[in-house]
Tab-separated table of C-alpha atoms in Angstrom:
chain	number	residue	atom	x	y	z
A	1	MET	CA	0.028	-71.871	38.471
A	2	GLY	CA	1.420	-71.825	41.989
A	3	THR	CA	4.956	-72.454	43.211
A	4	VAL	CA	6.080	-75.958	44.156
A	5	VAL	CA	8.050	-75.894	47.420
A	6	ARG	CA	10.463	-78.827	47.683
A	7	LEU	CA	10.666	-80.588	51.046
A	8	ASN	CA	13.087	-83.276	52.132
A	9	SER	CA	12.058	-86.541	53.769
A	10	ASP	CA	11.721	-84.786	57.144
A	11	GLY	CA	9.283	-82.242	55.728
A	12	VAL	CA	11.910	-79.440	55.804
A	13	TYR	CA	12.356	-77.039	52.882
A	14	ASP	CA	15.141	-78.387	50.685
A	15	ARG	CA	16.770	-75.333	49.107
A	16	ARG	CA	19.537	-77.332	47.445
A	17	ALA	CA	17.028	-79.589	45.713
A	18	GLU	CA	15.066	-76.588	44.437
A	19	LEU	CA	18.233	-74.959	43.123
A	20	LYS	CA	19.268	-78.155	41.350
A	21	SER	CA	15.825	-78.669	39.846
A	22	PHE	CA	15.864	-75.119	38.484
A	23	ASP	CA	19.420	-75.515	37.166
A	24	ASP	CA	18.782	-78.909	35.582
A	25	SER	CA	15.794	-77.563	33.636
A	26	LYS	CA	18.151	-75.261	31.690
A	27	ALA	CA	15.067	-73.150	31.014
A	28	GLY	CA	16.195	-70.279	33.212
A	29	VAL	CA	13.989	-67.585	34.678
A	30	LYS	CA	12.311	-67.220	31.301
A	31	GLY	CA	11.020	-70.768	31.719
A	32	LEU	CA	9.387	-69.763	34.999
A	33	ALA	CA	7.866	-66.672	33.404
A	34	ASP	CA	6.549	-68.742	30.491
A	35	ALA	CA	4.881	-71.070	33.032
A	36	LYS	CA	2.897	-68.038	34.232
A	37	LEU	CA	3.707	-68.464	37.907
A	38	THR	CA	1.744	-66.274	40.281
A	39	HIS	CA	4.377	-66.580	43.031
A	40	ILE	CA	8.140	-66.680	42.651
A	41	PRO	CA	10.021	-69.775	43.875
A	42	ARG	CA	11.497	-69.421	47.331
A	43	ILE	CA	15.074	-69.500	46.009
A	44	PHE	CA	14.486	-66.017	44.540
A	45	VAL	CA	13.138	-64.322	47.666
A	46	GLN	CA	15.490	-61.648	48.969
A	47	ARG	CA	15.182	-61.565	52.741
A	48	GLN	CA	15.680	-57.803	53.138
A	49	LEU	CA	12.970	-57.137	50.548
A	50	GLU	CA	10.617	-59.642	52.176
A	51	LEU	CA	10.952	-57.579	55.350
A	52	GLY	CA	10.144	-54.400	53.432
A	53	HIS	CA	13.658	-52.959	53.661
A	54	ASP	CA	15.921	-51.369	51.071
A	55	ARG	CA	13.668	-51.312	48.042
A	56	ALA	CA	12.713	-47.908	46.749
A	57	SER	CA	14.791	-44.995	45.567
A	58	GLU	CA	14.059	-41.464	46.706
A	59	PRO	CA	10.890	-39.909	45.224
A	60	LEU	CA	11.328	-38.468	41.739
A	61	GLY	CA	12.587	-34.908	41.900
A	62	SER	CA	14.008	-35.154	45.429
A	63	SER	CA	17.295	-36.874	44.528
A	64	PRO	CA	20.283	-35.982	42.350
A	65	SER	CA	20.692	-37.422	38.871
A	66	VAL	CA	23.547	-39.449	37.435
A	67	PRO	CA	25.774	-37.070	35.416
A	68	VAL	CA	25.406	-36.971	31.629
A	69	VAL	CA	28.571	-36.441	29.552
A	70	ASP	CA	28.397	-35.301	25.930
A	71	PHE	CA	31.148	-37.020	23.918
A	72	GLY	CA	30.266	-35.078	20.760
A	73	GLY	CA	33.400	-32.966	20.830
A	74	VAL	CA	36.021	-35.495	21.924
A	75	GLY	CA	36.258	-37.878	18.991
A	76	ARG	CA	39.505	-38.047	17.056
A	77	ASN	CA	40.177	-34.888	15.010
A	78	ARG	CA	36.950	-33.292	16.215
A	79	SER	CA	37.674	-31.567	19.502
A	80	SER	CA	39.114	-28.190	20.241
A	81	PRO	CA	41.394	-27.969	23.306
A	82	GLY	CA	38.727	-26.045	25.171
A	83	GLU	CA	35.969	-28.544	24.413
A	84	ARG	CA	38.139	-31.485	25.387
A	85	LYS	CA	39.219	-29.890	28.671
A	86	GLN	CA	35.592	-29.182	29.537
A	87	THR	CA	34.647	-32.803	28.855
A	88	VAL	CA	37.607	-34.080	30.888
A	89	ASP	CA	36.567	-31.875	33.815
A	90	VAL	CA	33.003	-33.256	33.732
A	91	VAL	CA	34.299	-36.828	33.540
A	92	ARG	CA	36.678	-36.213	36.449
A	93	GLU	CA	33.913	-34.900	38.686
A	94	ALA	CA	31.607	-37.786	37.776
A	95	CYS	CA	34.326	-40.349	38.507
A	96	GLU	CA	35.270	-38.774	41.825
A	97	ARG	CA	31.737	-38.235	43.125
A	98	TRP	CA	29.594	-40.886	41.423
A	99	GLY	CA	31.670	-43.586	39.744
A	100	PHE	CA	28.898	-43.491	37.111
A	101	PHE	CA	27.869	-41.331	34.185
A	102	GLN	CA	25.751	-41.590	31.046
A	103	ALA	CA	27.486	-40.935	27.727
A	104	VAL	CA	25.634	-39.334	24.805
A	105	ASN	CA	26.934	-38.634	21.275
A	106	HIS	CA	29.460	-41.390	21.902
A	107	GLY	CA	29.797	-42.623	18.336
A	108	VAL	CA	28.152	-46.051	18.647
A	109	PRO	CA	25.365	-45.991	16.029
A	110	ALA	CA	21.832	-46.018	17.421
A	111	ALA	CA	20.802	-48.649	14.870
A	112	LEU	CA	23.610	-50.937	16.054
A	113	MET	CA	22.558	-50.494	19.678
A	114	GLU	CA	18.971	-51.342	18.795
A	115	GLU	CA	20.082	-54.411	16.855
A	116	MET	CA	22.286	-55.519	19.768
A	117	VAL	CA	19.312	-55.399	22.139
A	118	GLY	CA	17.339	-57.310	19.521
A	119	GLY	CA	20.084	-59.916	19.224
A	120	VAL	CA	20.062	-60.598	22.955
A	121	ARG	CA	16.275	-60.850	22.864
A	122	ARG	CA	16.426	-63.302	19.955
A	123	PHE	CA	18.876	-65.523	21.800
A	124	HIS	CA	16.832	-65.717	24.983
A	125	GLU	CA	13.500	-66.099	23.198
A	126	GLN	CA	14.562	-68.814	20.761
A	127	ASP	CA	13.306	-72.387	21.094
A	128	LEU	CA	14.386	-73.892	24.418
A	129	GLU	CA	16.056	-76.901	22.833
A	130	ALA	CA	18.230	-74.645	20.683
A	131	LYS	CA	19.144	-72.534	23.709
A	132	ARG	CA	19.956	-75.491	25.950
A	133	GLU	CA	23.045	-76.392	23.934
A	134	TRP	CA	24.652	-73.202	25.241
A	135	TYR	CA	23.742	-73.842	28.890
A	136	SER	CA	26.811	-74.326	31.104
A	137	ARG	CA	28.572	-73.201	34.260
A	138	ASP	CA	32.034	-73.998	32.911
A	139	TYR	CA	33.514	-70.508	32.815
A	140	GLY	CA	37.026	-71.942	32.845
A	141	SER	CA	37.015	-73.571	29.426
A	142	ARG	CA	34.056	-72.117	27.520
A	143	LYS	CA	34.211	-68.647	25.993
A	144	VAL	CA	30.484	-68.534	25.234
A	145	LEU	CA	27.717	-69.833	27.477
A	146	TYR	CA	24.241	-69.171	28.793
A	147	ASN	CA	22.825	-69.763	32.268
A	148	SER	CA	20.804	-68.171	35.027
A	149	ASN	CA	22.807	-66.739	37.954
A	150	PHE	CA	26.531	-67.471	37.712
A	151	ASP	CA	26.553	-67.786	41.524
A	152	LEU	CA	23.307	-69.767	41.786
A	153	TYR	CA	24.530	-72.236	44.398
A	154	GLY	CA	26.415	-69.733	46.544
A	155	ALA	CA	24.273	-66.597	46.656
A	156	PRO	CA	21.816	-66.001	49.527
A	157	ALA	CA	19.049	-65.623	46.934
A	158	ALA	CA	18.854	-66.057	43.175
A	159	ASN	CA	18.278	-63.073	40.888
A	160	TRP	CA	15.384	-62.827	38.430
A	161	ARG	CA	17.385	-62.908	35.165
A	162	ASP	CA	19.123	-65.092	32.581
A	163	SER	CA	22.442	-64.272	30.933
A	164	LEU	CA	24.415	-64.936	27.748
A	165	THR	CA	28.143	-64.447	28.397
A	166	CYS	CA	31.013	-64.209	25.911
A	167	VAL	CA	34.733	-63.520	26.278
A	168	LEU	CA	35.289	-61.271	23.249
A	169	ALA	CA	38.844	-59.992	23.840
A	170	PRO	CA	41.783	-60.215	23.881
A	171	ARG	CA	41.095	-63.288	21.754
A	172	CYS	CA	37.689	-63.195	20.118
A	173	PRO	CA	35.961	-66.542	19.632
A	174	ASP	CA	35.712	-67.975	16.159
A	175	PRO	CA	32.435	-66.665	14.687
A	176	GLN	CA	31.081	-70.217	14.614
A	177	GLU	CA	31.477	-70.337	18.396
A	178	LEU	CA	28.876	-67.564	18.777
A	179	PRO	CA	25.103	-68.196	18.616
A	180	ALA	CA	23.847	-67.807	15.048
A	181	VAL	CA	20.877	-65.632	16.104
A	182	CYS	CA	23.161	-62.851	17.349
A	183	ARG	CA	26.583	-63.711	15.915
A	184	ASN	CA	27.035	-60.867	13.446
A	185	VAL	CA	25.760	-58.114	15.693
A	186	ILE	CA	27.946	-59.220	18.624
A	187	ILE	CA	31.064	-58.962	16.445
A	188	GLU	CA	30.073	-55.560	15.047
A	189	TYR	CA	29.069	-54.231	18.467
A	190	LYS	CA	32.342	-55.427	20.003
A	191	ASP	CA	34.335	-53.382	17.487
A	192	SER	CA	32.347	-50.216	18.242
A	193	ILE	CA	32.619	-50.697	22.000
A	194	GLN	CA	36.372	-51.216	21.858
A	195	GLU	CA	36.736	-47.964	19.896
A	196	LEU	CA	34.589	-46.139	22.456
A	197	ALA	CA	36.556	-47.698	25.323
A	198	ASP	CA	39.778	-46.271	23.848
A	199	THR	CA	38.218	-42.803	23.971
A	200	ILE	CA	36.992	-43.309	27.542
A	201	PHE	CA	40.414	-44.475	28.728
A	202	GLU	CA	41.986	-41.404	27.111
A	203	LEU	CA	39.577	-39.129	28.984
A	204	LEU	CA	40.139	-40.993	32.254
A	205	SER	CA	43.913	-40.748	31.800
A	206	GLU	CA	43.673	-37.003	31.278
A	207	ALA	CA	41.266	-36.676	34.213
A	208	LEU	CA	43.967	-38.276	36.375
A	209	GLY	CA	46.574	-35.811	35.057
A	210	LEU	CA	48.307	-38.454	32.945
A	211	ASP	CA	49.228	-38.753	29.284
A	212	PRO	CA	46.109	-39.607	27.233
A	213	SER	CA	47.542	-42.998	26.241
A	214	TYR	CA	48.549	-44.017	29.773
A	215	LEU	CA	45.692	-46.374	30.647
A	216	LYS	CA	45.700	-47.910	27.189
A	217	ASN	CA	49.461	-48.506	27.454
A	218	ILE	CA	49.004	-50.495	30.658
A	219	HIS	CA	46.410	-52.652	28.877
A	220	CYS	CA	43.290	-51.551	30.757
A	221	GLY	CA	41.240	-51.913	27.588
A	222	GLU	CA	42.690	-55.187	26.376
A	223	GLY	CA	40.053	-57.596	27.690
A	224	LEU	CA	36.317	-57.490	26.977
A	225	PHE	CA	33.764	-59.664	28.784
A	226	PHE	CA	30.245	-59.413	27.325
A	227	ILE	CA	26.994	-60.250	29.139
A	228	GLY	CA	23.552	-60.054	27.540
A	229	HIS	CA	21.007	-60.024	30.398
A	230	TYR	CA	17.341	-60.925	30.006
A	231	TYR	CA	14.995	-59.917	32.857
A	232	PRO	CA	11.486	-61.375	32.370
A	233	ALA	CA	8.445	-59.734	33.931
A	234	CYS	CA	8.186	-60.854	37.558
A	235	PRO	CA	4.914	-61.718	39.340
A	236	GLU	CA	6.266	-60.531	42.708
A	237	PRO	CA	8.879	-57.881	41.953
A	238	ASP	CA	8.890	-56.531	45.509
A	239	LEU	CA	10.333	-59.835	46.796
A	240	THR	CA	13.344	-60.234	44.543
A	241	LEU	CA	15.937	-58.370	42.481
A	242	GLY	CA	17.034	-58.544	38.881
A	243	THR	CA	20.647	-58.095	39.997
A	244	SER	CA	21.752	-57.863	43.623
A	245	ASP	CA	23.753	-54.996	45.068
A	246	HIS	CA	27.360	-55.314	43.834
A	247	THR	CA	30.377	-53.532	42.414
A	248	ASP	CA	32.130	-54.540	39.188
A	249	SER	CA	35.643	-56.001	39.163
A	250	SER	CA	36.462	-54.337	35.824
A	251	PHE	CA	38.378	-51.178	34.980
A	252	ILE	CA	35.223	-49.800	33.380
A	253	THR	CA	31.854	-51.220	32.329
A	254	ILE	CA	29.927	-49.937	29.306
A	255	LEU	CA	26.215	-50.729	29.643
A	256	LEU	CA	23.485	-50.604	27.034
A	257	GLN	CA	20.034	-50.706	28.635
A	258	ASP	CA	16.621	-50.691	26.998
A	259	GLU	CA	13.799	-48.290	27.841
A	260	ILE	CA	12.315	-50.271	30.755
A	261	GLY	CA	14.799	-49.147	33.417
A	262	GLY	CA	15.414	-50.601	36.850
A	263	LEU	CA	19.140	-49.884	37.244
A	264	GLN	CA	20.002	-48.055	40.466
A	265	VAL	CA	23.293	-46.685	41.804
A	266	ARG	CA	24.169	-46.102	45.466
A	267	HIS	CA	24.988	-42.426	46.008
A	268	GLN	CA	25.164	-40.548	49.308
A	269	ASN	CA	23.546	-43.475	51.102
A	270	GLN	CA	20.473	-43.656	48.866
A	271	TRP	CA	19.487	-45.575	45.767
A	272	ILE	CA	19.302	-43.365	42.678
A	273	ASP	CA	17.556	-44.483	39.480
A	274	VAL	CA	19.707	-44.479	36.352
A	275	ALA	CA	16.877	-43.440	34.070
A	276	PRO	CA	17.227	-44.652	30.465
A	277	ILE	CA	18.156	-41.900	28.000
A	278	PRO	CA	17.508	-42.727	24.327
A	279	GLY	CA	20.817	-43.371	22.593
A	280	ALA	CA	22.901	-43.163	25.795
A	281	LEU	CA	25.337	-45.695	27.204
A	282	VAL	CA	25.920	-46.010	30.944
A	283	ILE	CA	29.577	-45.947	31.991
A	284	ASN	CA	30.645	-47.060	35.454
A	285	LEU	CA	34.028	-47.536	37.042
A	286	GLY	CA	35.001	-50.903	38.454
A	287	ASP	CA	37.112	-51.982	41.397
A	288	MET	CA	40.273	-52.102	39.300
A	289	MET	CA	39.946	-48.413	38.418
A	290	GLN	CA	39.514	-47.502	42.075
A	291	LEU	CA	42.622	-49.539	42.831
A	292	ILE	CA	44.950	-48.058	40.224
A	293	SER	CA	43.709	-44.510	40.888
A	294	ASN	CA	44.448	-44.996	44.599
A	295	ASP	CA	40.828	-44.127	45.467
A	296	LYS	CA	40.802	-40.885	43.452
A	297	PHE	CA	38.075	-42.497	41.340
A	298	ILE	CA	35.429	-44.690	42.945
A	299	SER	CA	33.714	-47.985	42.197
A	300	VAL	CA	30.216	-47.871	43.658
A	301	SER	CA	27.433	-50.317	44.415
A	302	HIS	CA	24.593	-50.731	41.959
A	303	ARG	CA	21.704	-53.129	41.390
A	304	VAL	CA	18.739	-53.829	39.117
A	305	LEU	CA	15.164	-53.967	40.406
A	306	ALA	CA	12.788	-56.697	39.297
A	307	LYS	CA	9.682	-55.373	37.528
A	308	ASN	CA	6.225	-56.630	36.650
A	309	ILE	CA	6.792	-55.578	33.046
A	310	GLY	CA	9.343	-56.915	30.645
A	311	PRO	CA	11.462	-58.385	29.457
A	312	ARG	CA	14.125	-55.818	30.313
A	313	ILE	CA	17.265	-56.337	28.225
A	314	SER	CA	20.729	-54.980	28.897
A	315	VAL	CA	24.173	-55.560	27.425
A	316	ALA	CA	27.180	-55.068	29.694
A	317	CYS	CA	30.729	-54.902	28.319
A	318	PHE	CA	33.343	-55.224	31.064
A	319	MET	CA	36.784	-53.923	30.132
A	320	ARG	CA	39.003	-56.131	32.250
A	321	GLN	CA	41.954	-58.468	32.248
A	322	HIS	CA	40.484	-61.901	31.801
A	323	LEU	CA	42.548	-64.741	30.423
A	324	PRO	CA	46.147	-65.954	30.256
A	325	PRO	CA	48.626	-65.896	28.620
A	326	GLU	CA	48.395	-62.118	28.101
A	327	ASN	CA	48.061	-61.287	31.784
A	328	THR	CA	50.052	-64.066	33.481
A	329	SER	CA	52.823	-61.742	34.656
A	330	ARG	CA	50.909	-58.525	35.298
A	331	LEU	CA	50.241	-56.961	38.630
A	332	TYR	CA	48.171	-53.807	39.008
A	333	GLY	CA	48.647	-51.420	41.894
A	334	PRO	CA	48.253	-47.661	42.448
A	335	ILE	CA	49.737	-45.671	39.561
A	336	LYS	CA	53.113	-44.322	40.708
A	337	GLU	CA	52.600	-40.948	39.048
A	338	LEU	CA	49.605	-40.344	41.324
A	339	LEU	CA	51.517	-41.010	44.549
A	340	SER	CA	53.359	-38.601	46.810
A	341	GLU	CA	54.101	-38.034	50.478
A	342	GLU	CA	50.732	-36.311	50.732
A	343	ASN	CA	49.026	-39.102	48.768
A	344	PRO	CA	50.729	-42.376	49.776
A	345	PRO	CA	49.575	-45.686	48.318
A	346	ILE	CA	46.458	-47.051	49.974
A	347	TYR	CA	47.266	-50.462	48.526
A	348	ARG	CA	50.564	-52.263	48.236
A	349	GLY	CA	51.171	-55.680	46.834
A	350	ASN	CA	53.522	-58.595	46.538
A	351	TYR	CA	55.243	-57.809	43.287
A	352	GLY	CA	56.501	-61.368	42.810
A	353	GLU	CA	56.595	-63.077	39.432
A	354	GLY	CA	53.711	-65.188	38.188
A	355	LEU	CA	50.946	-62.894	39.416
A	356	SER	CA	48.287	-61.930	36.971
A	357	HIS	CA	45.860	-59.173	37.956
A	358	SER	CA	44.481	-57.590	41.078
A	359	LEU	CA	40.918	-57.360	42.246
A	360	LEU	CA	39.590	-54.931	44.795
A	361	CYS	CA	37.155	-56.880	46.970
A	362	LYS	CA	34.877	-55.531	49.631
A	363	ARG	CA	34.955	-57.824	52.645
A	364	THR	CA	31.224	-57.427	52.973
A	365	ARG	CA	30.732	-58.883	49.496
A	366	ARG	CA	31.242	-62.326	48.056
A	367	ARG	CA	33.161	-62.670	44.823
A	368	ILE	CA	33.155	-65.764	42.632
A	369	CYS	CA	36.474	-65.889	40.803
A	370	THR	CA	38.306	-68.729	39.127
A	371	GLY	CA	41.924	-69.352	40.030
A	372	THR	CA	44.099	-69.425	43.114
A	373	PHE	CA	43.910	-66.476	45.476
A	374	GLN	CA	47.051	-65.014	46.991
A	375	ALA	CA	46.469	-62.295	49.557
A	376	MET	CA	48.215	-58.971	49.168
A	377	ASN	CA	49.066	-56.647	51.996
A	378	TYR	CA	46.559	-53.894	52.589
A	379	VAL	CA	47.286	-50.448	53.959
A	380	GLY	CA	44.607	-48.158	55.308
A	381	HIS	CA	40.884	-48.900	55.281
A	382	ALA	CA	40.008	-52.028	57.199
A	383	SER	CA	36.975	-52.673	55.026
A	384	LEU	CA	39.000	-53.394	51.883
A	385	MET	CA	41.417	-56.097	50.811
A	386	ILE	CA	43.369	-56.746	47.657
A	387	PHE	CA	43.683	-60.176	46.091
A	388	THR	CA	45.548	-61.434	43.077
A	389	ILE	CA	44.522	-64.251	40.808
A	390	GLU	CA	47.131	-66.658	39.485
């Protein structure tokens, strides 16, 4: 089956009409894959890939690997001071140089991780009519929804994936608000991830030279935004991406990926594969962590390649401030304990009342955020700007 190219009355390609037709079907990218297309619709073609640019990582063996951190000795009542310090040192180096690491022996049961991947698969592969009831773009009022490409109408090109999204904290939805095919495992997985996030924030606090409870006390781990991605096999993977190059707006993101791979991180001006490790979780720092650490820790670009095999399934848990009323009067800036005459604040903000949280936005990137934007003053690098959401 070939691709239908939509033209307007003047015979010109009508991108808007093609986007709307795809959106109105509510079948997502999986619907296209099920139709056994031999060519991807034009809305998915990434121009830089079409020109043969910016696709491959360095050949295997010629590039560095994302650090791996063993959490086996840092659980509560399990670590000796020496073991913990060694783990903190490894985490610090990974956060300063990479903004990414893979965690092993992290305490989330392997069986639960496998069931979580299975739950996301079950949701996306259920009967289309059952799935359509969850289809929406109303992120403002719905805690749980499914769609394909949250930025479908604004992005230069659509990504080859569908997504189930849930706001799981600080106020978890009623269980009946979650899809029945994955309800129980989402709730159980959320509890395990929040426990792991507490451990990660303790290690990050210590890596910054702060009290272990510092980041938890300023509510970095309070919000949890869950996304279950489904990346079908793509007939022309060299022309599109599963997820475009971006950074996360979170404090940290905890990612569960299956064995198929495709995740890449930008490091030293090259794309590095984040190869799946059985039982591991991928941890990356978001823009908010770079902000509050005053650039001591970094939030780096990453993406997901489209593949001709699949589906690839991943589960991303973003630890971030998300909803009022909890965060209606919070403003995040560089942590004062990290500042000095030698290390002045790179960012400064309007500390007026009524501000919620800050986002670190690259001017070269487009962010889709709900709410009213109020610009903050920026000091230093011209390529960065801080915004607050009210």
